[in-house]
PDB file of C-alpha atoms in Angstrom:
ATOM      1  CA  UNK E   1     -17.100   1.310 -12.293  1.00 77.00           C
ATOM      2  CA  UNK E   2     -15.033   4.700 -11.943  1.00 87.00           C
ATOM      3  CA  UNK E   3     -11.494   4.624 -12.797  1.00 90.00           C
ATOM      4  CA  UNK E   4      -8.785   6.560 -13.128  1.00 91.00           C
ATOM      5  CA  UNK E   5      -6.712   6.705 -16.483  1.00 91.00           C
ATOM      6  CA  UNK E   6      -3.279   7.602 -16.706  1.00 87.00           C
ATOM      7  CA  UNK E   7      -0.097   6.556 -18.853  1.00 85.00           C
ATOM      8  CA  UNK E   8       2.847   5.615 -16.724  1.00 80.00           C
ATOM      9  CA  UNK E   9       6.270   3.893 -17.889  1.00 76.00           C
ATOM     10  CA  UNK E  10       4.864   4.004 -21.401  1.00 78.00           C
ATOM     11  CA  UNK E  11       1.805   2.079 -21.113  1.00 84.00           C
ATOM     12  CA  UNK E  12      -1.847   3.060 -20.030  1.00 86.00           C
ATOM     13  CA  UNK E  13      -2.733   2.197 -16.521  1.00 87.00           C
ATOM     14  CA  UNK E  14      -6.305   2.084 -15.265  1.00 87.00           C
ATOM     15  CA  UNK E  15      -7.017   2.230 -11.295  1.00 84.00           C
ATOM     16  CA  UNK E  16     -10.749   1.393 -10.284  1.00 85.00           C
ATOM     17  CA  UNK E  17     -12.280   3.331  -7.398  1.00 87.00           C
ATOM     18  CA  UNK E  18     -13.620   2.130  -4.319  1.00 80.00           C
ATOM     19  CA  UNK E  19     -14.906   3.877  -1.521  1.00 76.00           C
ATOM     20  CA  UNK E  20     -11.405   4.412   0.057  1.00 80.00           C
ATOM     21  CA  UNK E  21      -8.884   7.100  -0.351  1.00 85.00           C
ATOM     22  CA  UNK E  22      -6.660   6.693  -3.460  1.00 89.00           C
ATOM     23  CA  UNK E  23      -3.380   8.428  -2.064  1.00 90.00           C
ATOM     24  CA  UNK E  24      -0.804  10.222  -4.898  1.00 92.00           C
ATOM     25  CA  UNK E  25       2.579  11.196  -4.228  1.00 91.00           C
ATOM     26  CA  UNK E  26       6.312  10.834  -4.776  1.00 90.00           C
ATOM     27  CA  UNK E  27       6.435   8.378  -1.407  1.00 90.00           C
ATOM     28  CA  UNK E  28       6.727   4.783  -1.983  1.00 88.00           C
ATOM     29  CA  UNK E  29       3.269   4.372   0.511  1.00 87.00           C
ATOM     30  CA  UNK E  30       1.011   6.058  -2.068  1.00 87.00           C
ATOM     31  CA  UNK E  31      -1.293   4.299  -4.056  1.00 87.00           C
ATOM     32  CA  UNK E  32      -0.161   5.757  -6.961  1.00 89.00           C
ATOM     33  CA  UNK E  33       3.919   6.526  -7.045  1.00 89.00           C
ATOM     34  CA  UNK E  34       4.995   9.471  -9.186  1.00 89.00           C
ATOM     35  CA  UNK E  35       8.884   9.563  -9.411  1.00 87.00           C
ATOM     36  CA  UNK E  36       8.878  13.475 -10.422  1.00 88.00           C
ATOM     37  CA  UNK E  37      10.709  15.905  -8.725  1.00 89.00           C
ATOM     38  CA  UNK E  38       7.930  18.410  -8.854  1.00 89.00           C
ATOM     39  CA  UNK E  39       5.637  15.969  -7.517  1.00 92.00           C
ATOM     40  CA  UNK E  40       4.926  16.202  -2.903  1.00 92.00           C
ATOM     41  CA  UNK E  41       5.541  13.249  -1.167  1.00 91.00           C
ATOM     42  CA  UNK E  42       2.102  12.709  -0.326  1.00 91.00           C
ATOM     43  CA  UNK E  43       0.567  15.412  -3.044  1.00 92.00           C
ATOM     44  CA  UNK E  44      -2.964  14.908  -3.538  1.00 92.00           C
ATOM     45  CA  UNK E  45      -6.105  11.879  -2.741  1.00 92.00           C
ATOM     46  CA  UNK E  46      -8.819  11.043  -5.085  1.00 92.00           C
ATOM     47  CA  UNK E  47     -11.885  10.540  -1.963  1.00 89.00           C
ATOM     48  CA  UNK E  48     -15.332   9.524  -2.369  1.00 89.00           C
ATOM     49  CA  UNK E  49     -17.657  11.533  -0.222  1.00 87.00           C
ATOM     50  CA  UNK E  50     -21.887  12.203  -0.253  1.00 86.00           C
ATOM     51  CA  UNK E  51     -22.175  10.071  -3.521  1.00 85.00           C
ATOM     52  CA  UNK E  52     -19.622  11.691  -5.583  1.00 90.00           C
ATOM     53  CA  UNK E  53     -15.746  11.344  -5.967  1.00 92.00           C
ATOM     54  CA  UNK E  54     -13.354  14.074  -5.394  1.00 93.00           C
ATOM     55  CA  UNK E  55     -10.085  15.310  -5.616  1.00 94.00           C
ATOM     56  CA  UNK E  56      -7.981  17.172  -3.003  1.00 94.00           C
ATOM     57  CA  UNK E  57      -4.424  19.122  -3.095  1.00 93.00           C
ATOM     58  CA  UNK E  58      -2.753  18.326   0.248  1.00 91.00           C
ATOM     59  CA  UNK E  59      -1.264  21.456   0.130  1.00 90.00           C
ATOM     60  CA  UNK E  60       1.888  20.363  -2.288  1.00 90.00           C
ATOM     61  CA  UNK E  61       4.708  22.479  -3.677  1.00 89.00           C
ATOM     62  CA  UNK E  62       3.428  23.022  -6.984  1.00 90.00           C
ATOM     63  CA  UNK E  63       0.033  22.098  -6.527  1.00 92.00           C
ATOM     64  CA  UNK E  64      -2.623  20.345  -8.321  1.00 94.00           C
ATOM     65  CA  UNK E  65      -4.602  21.380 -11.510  1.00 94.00           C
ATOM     66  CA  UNK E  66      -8.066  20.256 -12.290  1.00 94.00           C
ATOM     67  CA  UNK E  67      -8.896  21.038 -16.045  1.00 93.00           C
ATOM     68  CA  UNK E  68      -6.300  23.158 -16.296  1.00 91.00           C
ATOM     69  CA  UNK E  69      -6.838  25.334 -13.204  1.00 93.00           C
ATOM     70  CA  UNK E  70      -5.370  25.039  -9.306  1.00 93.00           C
ATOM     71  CA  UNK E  71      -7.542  23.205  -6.931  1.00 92.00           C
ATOM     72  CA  UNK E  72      -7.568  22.222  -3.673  1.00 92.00           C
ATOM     73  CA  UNK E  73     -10.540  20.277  -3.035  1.00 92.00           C
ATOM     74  CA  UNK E  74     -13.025  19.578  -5.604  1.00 94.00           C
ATOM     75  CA  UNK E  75     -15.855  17.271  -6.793  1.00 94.00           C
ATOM     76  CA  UNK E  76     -14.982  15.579 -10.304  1.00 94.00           C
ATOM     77  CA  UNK E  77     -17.359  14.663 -13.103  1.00 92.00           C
ATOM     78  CA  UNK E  78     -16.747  12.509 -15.781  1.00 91.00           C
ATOM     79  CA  UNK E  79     -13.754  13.317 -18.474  1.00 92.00           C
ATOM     80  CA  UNK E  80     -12.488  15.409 -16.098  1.00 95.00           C
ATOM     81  CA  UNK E  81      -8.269  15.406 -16.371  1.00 94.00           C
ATOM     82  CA  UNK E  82      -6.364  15.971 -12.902  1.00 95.00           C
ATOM     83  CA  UNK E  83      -2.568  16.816 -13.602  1.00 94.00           C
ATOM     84  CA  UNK E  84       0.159  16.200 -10.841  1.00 93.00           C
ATOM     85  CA  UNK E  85       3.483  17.078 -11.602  1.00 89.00           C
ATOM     86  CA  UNK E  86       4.011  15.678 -15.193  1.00 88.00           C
ATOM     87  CA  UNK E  87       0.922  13.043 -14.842  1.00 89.00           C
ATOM     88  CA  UNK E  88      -2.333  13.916 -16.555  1.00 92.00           C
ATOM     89  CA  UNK E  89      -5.031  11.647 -15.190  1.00 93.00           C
ATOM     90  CA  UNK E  90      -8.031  11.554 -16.438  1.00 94.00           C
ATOM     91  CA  UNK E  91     -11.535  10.837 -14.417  1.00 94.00           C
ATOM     92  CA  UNK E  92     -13.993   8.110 -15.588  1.00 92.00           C
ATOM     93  CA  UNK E  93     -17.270   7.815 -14.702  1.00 86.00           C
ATOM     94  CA  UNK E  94     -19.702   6.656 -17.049  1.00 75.00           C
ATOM     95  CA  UNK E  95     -23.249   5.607 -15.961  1.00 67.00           C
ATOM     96  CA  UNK E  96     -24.166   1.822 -16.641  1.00 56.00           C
ATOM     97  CA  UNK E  97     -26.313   2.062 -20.113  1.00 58.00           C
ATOM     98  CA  UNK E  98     -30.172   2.373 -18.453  1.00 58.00           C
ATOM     99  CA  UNK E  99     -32.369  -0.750 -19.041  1.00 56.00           C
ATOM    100  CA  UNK E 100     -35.587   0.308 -21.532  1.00 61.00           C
ATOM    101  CA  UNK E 101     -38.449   0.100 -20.912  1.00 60.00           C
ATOM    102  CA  UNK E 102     -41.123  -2.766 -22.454  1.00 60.00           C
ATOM    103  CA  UNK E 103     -44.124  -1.049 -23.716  1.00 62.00           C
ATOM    104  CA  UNK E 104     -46.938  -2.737 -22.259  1.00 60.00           C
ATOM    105  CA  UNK E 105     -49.004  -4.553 -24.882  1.00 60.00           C
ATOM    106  CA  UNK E 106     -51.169  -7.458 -24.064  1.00 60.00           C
ATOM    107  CA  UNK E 107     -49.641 -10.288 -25.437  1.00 54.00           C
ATOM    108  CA  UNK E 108     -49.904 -14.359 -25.399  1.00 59.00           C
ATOM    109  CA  UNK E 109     -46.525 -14.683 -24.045  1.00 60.00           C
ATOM    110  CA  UNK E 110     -43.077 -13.404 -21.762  1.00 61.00           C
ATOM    111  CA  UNK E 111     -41.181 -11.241 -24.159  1.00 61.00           C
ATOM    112  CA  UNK E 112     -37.999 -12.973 -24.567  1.00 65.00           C
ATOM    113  CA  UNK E 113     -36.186  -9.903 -24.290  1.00 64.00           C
ATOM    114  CA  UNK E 114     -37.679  -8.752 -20.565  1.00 62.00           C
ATOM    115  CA  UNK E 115     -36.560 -11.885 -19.286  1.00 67.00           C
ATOM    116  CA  UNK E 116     -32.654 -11.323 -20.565  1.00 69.00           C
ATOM    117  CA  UNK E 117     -32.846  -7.636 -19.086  1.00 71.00           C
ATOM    118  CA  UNK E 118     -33.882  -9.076 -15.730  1.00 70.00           C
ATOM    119  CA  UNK E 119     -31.261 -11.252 -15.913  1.00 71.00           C
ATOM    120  CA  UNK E 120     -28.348  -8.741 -16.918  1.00 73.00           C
ATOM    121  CA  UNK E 121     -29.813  -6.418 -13.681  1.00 75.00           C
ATOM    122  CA  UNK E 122     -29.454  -9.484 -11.690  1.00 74.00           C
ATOM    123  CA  UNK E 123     -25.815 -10.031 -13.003  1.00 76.00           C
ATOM    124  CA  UNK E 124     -24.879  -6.352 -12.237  1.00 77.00           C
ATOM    125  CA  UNK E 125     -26.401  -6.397  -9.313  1.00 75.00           C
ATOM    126  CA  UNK E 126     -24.383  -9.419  -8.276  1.00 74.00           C
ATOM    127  CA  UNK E 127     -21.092  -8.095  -9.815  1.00 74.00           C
ATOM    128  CA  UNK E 128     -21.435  -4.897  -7.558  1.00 78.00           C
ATOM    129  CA  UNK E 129     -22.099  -6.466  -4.502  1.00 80.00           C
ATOM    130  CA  UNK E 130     -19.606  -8.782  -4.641  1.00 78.00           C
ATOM    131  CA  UNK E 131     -17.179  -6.099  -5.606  1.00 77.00           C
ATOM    132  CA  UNK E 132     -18.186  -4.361  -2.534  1.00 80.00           C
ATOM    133  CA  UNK E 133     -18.064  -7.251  -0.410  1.00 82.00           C
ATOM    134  CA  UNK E 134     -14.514  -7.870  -1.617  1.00 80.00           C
ATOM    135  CA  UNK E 135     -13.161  -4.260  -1.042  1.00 77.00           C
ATOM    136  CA  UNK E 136     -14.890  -4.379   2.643  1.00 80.00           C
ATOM    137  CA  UNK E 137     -13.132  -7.965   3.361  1.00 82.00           C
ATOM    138  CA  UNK E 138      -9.524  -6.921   1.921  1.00 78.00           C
ATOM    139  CA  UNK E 139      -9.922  -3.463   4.012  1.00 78.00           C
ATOM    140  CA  UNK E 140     -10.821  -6.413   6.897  1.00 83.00           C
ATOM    141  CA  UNK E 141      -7.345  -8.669   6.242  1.00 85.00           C
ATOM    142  CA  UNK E 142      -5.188  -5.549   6.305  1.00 82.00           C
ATOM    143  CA  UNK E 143      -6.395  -4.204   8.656  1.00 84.00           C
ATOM    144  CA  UNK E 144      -5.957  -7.010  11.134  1.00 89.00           C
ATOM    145  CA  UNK E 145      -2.711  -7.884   9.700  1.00 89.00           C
ATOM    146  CA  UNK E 146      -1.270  -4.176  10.542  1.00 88.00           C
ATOM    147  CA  UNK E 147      -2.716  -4.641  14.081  1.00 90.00           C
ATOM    148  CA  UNK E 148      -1.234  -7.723  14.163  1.00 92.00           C
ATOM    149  CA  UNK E 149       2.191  -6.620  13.242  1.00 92.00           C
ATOM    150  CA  UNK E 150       1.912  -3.221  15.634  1.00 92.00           C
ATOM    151  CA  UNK E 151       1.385  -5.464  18.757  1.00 94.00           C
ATOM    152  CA  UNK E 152       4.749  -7.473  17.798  1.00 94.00           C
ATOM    153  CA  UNK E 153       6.158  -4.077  17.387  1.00 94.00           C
ATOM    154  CA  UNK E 154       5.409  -2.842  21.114  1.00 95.00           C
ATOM    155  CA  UNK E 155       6.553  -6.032  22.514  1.00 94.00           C
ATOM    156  CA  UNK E 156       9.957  -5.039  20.780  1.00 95.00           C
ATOM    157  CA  UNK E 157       9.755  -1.124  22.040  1.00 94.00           C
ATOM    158  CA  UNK E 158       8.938  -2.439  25.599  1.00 95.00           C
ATOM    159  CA  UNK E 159      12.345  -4.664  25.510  1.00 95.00           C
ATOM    160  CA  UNK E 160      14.378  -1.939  24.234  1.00 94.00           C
ATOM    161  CA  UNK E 161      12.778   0.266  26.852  1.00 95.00           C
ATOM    162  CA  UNK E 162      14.190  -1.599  29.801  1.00 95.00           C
ATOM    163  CA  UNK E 163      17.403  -2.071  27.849  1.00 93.00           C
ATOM    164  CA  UNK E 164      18.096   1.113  27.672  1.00 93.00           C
ATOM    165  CA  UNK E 165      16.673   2.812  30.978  1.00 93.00           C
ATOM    166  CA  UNK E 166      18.954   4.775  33.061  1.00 91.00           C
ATOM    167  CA  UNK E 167      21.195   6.481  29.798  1.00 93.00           C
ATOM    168  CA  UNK E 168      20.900  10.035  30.601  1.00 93.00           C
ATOM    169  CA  UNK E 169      20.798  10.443  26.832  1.00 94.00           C
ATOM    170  CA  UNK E 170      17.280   8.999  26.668  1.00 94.00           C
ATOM    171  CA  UNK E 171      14.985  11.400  27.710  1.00 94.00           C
ATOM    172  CA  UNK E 172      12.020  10.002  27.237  1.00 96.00           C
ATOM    173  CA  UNK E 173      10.330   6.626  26.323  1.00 96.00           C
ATOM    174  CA  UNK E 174       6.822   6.612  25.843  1.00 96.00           C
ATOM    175  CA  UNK E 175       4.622   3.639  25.335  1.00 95.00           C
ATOM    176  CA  UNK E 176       1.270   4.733  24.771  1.00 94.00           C
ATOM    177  CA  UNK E 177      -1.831   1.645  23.780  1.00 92.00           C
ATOM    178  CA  UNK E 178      -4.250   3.854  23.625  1.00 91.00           C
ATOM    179  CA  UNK E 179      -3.087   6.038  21.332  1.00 89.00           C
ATOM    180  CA  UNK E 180      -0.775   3.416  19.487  1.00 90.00           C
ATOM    181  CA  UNK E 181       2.036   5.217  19.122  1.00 93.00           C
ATOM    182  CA  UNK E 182       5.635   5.192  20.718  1.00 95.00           C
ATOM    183  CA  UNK E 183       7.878   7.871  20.875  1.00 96.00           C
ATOM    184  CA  UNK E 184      11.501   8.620  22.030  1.00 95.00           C
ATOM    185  CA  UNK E 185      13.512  11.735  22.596  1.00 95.00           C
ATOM    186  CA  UNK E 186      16.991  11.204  22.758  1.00 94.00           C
ATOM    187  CA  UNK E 187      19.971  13.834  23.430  1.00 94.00           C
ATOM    188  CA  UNK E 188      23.193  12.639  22.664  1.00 89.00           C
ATOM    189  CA  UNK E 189      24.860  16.186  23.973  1.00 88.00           C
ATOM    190  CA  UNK E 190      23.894  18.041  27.152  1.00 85.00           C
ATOM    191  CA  UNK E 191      23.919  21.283  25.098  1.00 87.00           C
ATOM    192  CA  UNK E 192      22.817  19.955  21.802  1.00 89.00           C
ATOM    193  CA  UNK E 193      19.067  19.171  19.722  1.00 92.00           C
ATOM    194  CA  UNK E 194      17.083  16.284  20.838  1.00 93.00           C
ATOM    195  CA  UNK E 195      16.459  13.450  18.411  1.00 93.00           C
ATOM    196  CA  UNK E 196      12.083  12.617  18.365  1.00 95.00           C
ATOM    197  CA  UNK E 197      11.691   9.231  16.848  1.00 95.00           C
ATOM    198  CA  UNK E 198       8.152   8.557  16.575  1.00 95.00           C
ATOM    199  CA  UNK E 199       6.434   4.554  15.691  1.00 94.00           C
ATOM    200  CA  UNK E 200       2.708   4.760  14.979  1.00 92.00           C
ATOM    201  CA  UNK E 201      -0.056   2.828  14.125  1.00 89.00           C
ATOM    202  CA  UNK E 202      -2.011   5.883  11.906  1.00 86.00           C
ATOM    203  CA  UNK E 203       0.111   8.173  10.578  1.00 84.00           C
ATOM    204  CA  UNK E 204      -1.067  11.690  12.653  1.00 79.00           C
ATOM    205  CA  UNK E 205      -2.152  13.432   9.316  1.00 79.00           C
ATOM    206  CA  UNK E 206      -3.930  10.917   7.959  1.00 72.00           C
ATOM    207  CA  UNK E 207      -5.530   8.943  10.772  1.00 65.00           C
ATOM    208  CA  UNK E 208      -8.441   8.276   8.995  1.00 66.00           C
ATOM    209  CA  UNK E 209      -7.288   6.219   5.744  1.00 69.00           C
ATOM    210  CA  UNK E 210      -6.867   2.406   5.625  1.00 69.00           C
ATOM    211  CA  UNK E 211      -3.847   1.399   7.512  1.00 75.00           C
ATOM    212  CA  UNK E 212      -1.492   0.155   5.264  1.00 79.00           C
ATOM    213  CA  UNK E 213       1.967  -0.308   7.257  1.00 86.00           C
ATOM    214  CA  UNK E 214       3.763   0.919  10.837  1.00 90.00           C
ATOM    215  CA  UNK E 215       5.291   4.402  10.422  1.00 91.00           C
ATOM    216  CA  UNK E 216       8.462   5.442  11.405  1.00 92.00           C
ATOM    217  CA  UNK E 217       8.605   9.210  11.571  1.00 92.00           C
ATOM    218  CA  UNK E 218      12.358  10.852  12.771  1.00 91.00           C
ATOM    219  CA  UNK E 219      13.437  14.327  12.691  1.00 89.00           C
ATOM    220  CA  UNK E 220      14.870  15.833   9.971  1.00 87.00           C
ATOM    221  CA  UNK E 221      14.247  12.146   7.771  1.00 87.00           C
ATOM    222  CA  UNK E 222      11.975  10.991   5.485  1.00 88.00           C
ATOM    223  CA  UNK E 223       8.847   9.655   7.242  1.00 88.00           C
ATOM    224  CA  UNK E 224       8.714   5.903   6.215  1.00 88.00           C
ATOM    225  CA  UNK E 225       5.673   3.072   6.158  1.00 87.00           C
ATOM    226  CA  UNK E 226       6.817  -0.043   6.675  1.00 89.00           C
ATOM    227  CA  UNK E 227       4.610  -3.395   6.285  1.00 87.00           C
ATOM    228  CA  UNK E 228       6.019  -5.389   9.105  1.00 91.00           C
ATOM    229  CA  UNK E 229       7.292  -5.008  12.770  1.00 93.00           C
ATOM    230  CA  UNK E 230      10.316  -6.691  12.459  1.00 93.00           C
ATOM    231  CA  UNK E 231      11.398  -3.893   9.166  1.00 92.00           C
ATOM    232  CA  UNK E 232      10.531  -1.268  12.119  1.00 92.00           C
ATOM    233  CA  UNK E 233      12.616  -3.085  14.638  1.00 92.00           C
ATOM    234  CA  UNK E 234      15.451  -3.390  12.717  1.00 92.00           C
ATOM    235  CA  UNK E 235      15.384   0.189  11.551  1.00 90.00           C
ATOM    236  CA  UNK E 236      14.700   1.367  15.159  1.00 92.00           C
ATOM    237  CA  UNK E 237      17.350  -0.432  16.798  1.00 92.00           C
ATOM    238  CA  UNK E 238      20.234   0.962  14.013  1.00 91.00           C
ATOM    239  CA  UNK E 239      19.130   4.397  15.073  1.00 89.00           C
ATOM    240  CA  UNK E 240      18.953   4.046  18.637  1.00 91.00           C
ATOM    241  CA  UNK E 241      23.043   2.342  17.846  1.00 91.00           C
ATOM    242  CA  UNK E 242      23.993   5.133  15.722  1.00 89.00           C
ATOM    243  CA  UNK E 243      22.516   7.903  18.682  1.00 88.00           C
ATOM    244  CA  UNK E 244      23.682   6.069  21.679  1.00 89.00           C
ATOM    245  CA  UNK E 245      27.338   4.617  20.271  1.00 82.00           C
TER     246      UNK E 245
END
């Protein structure tokens, strides 16, 4: 199984790879949270693309060095050591050891030993498929718990919708299915910057990774991913407060 081997907190950490995108980055919704100052909020992914895995800059501050060089995206062999910020990580992927071969010889009876090697390819075998199977049904539950959470969330935006139509201050209050995300623009002085507070199902960078959480992207704020719709409520409806008090 490829991994990924790092030391973190003084102890060595392994991360198995799947299929998915293993995101890196200072934010608290990475996969793998680097509290380092030189370190992007969402810095680099580790994907797995045409058979091989890969690794990809996301265009960070300070960048991201494969073997000692800057990359941005590139295909990683075994050994290989990634370093973000003041992480080295280091790329495993060692093939299973290859079954030999029985020499055929005519003989009065099974070989012993064919019969255990069948049996070890029928345990890997199993072992990856059910590995698979796993990944592919957890993908599944949070998946459908997300969704789950996003259509509690919109039955939230569409009460504070009517609760606040007719403020001048809200200038718009969007409610959008199809492309599951709300957003609201909110003036608090005739003459001064609008406020954009965006709630969406897929972040708009990264609408192709697993969804993890409901996002909560304001200007000039950290963008946030929170796991449930009534975290996003609560935060929503203190900002809306704070803007409309």
């Amino acid at each position: 199984m490829p991994k990924l081997v790092f030391e973190k907190d003084g102890a060595v950490r392994e991360w198995d790879l799947g299929s998915f995108l293993v995101a890196i980055g200072r934010r608290p919704d990475n996969n793998i949270v680097l509290d380092d100052k030189f370190v992007s909020g969402r810095h680099a992914v580790i994907g797995f693309e045409q058979g091989r895995y890969y690794v990809e800059d996301l265009k960070s501050s300070n960048g991201t060095l494969l073997n000692g060089k800057p990359v941005q995206r590139t295909p990683l062999d075994d050994g290989d050591t990634i370093r973000i910020g003041a992480l080295e990580i280091r790329f495993v992927d060692r093939p299973a050891p290859s079954i030999p071969l029985v020499p055929t010889t005519p003989v009065s009876a099974p070989d012993p030993s064919a019969t255990a090697e069948a049996d070890l390819l029928d345990e890997l075998v199993g072992s990856i498929r059910s590995h698979r199977e796993r990944e592919q049904r957890e993908r599944e539950e949070a998946t459908a718990r997300v969704a789950e959470e996003w259509e509690k969330l919109l039955t939230m935006a569409e009460q504070l919708k009517a609760k606040v139509a007719g403020d001048p201050r809200v200038k718009h209050f969007g409610i959008d299915r199809k492309a599951a995300d709300v957003m609201i623009r909110i003036q608090r002085e005739a003459r001064g910057p609008q406020k954009l507070i965006t709630l969406a199902l897929r972040h708009p960078d990264y609408r192709g990774q697993v969804l993890t959480g409901i996002w909560l992207i304001r200007t000039d704020e950290p963008e946030r991913c929170l796991p449930t719709a009534q975290a996003v409520g609560t935060e929503l409806v203190r900002e809306l407060a704070f803007l409309l008090a």
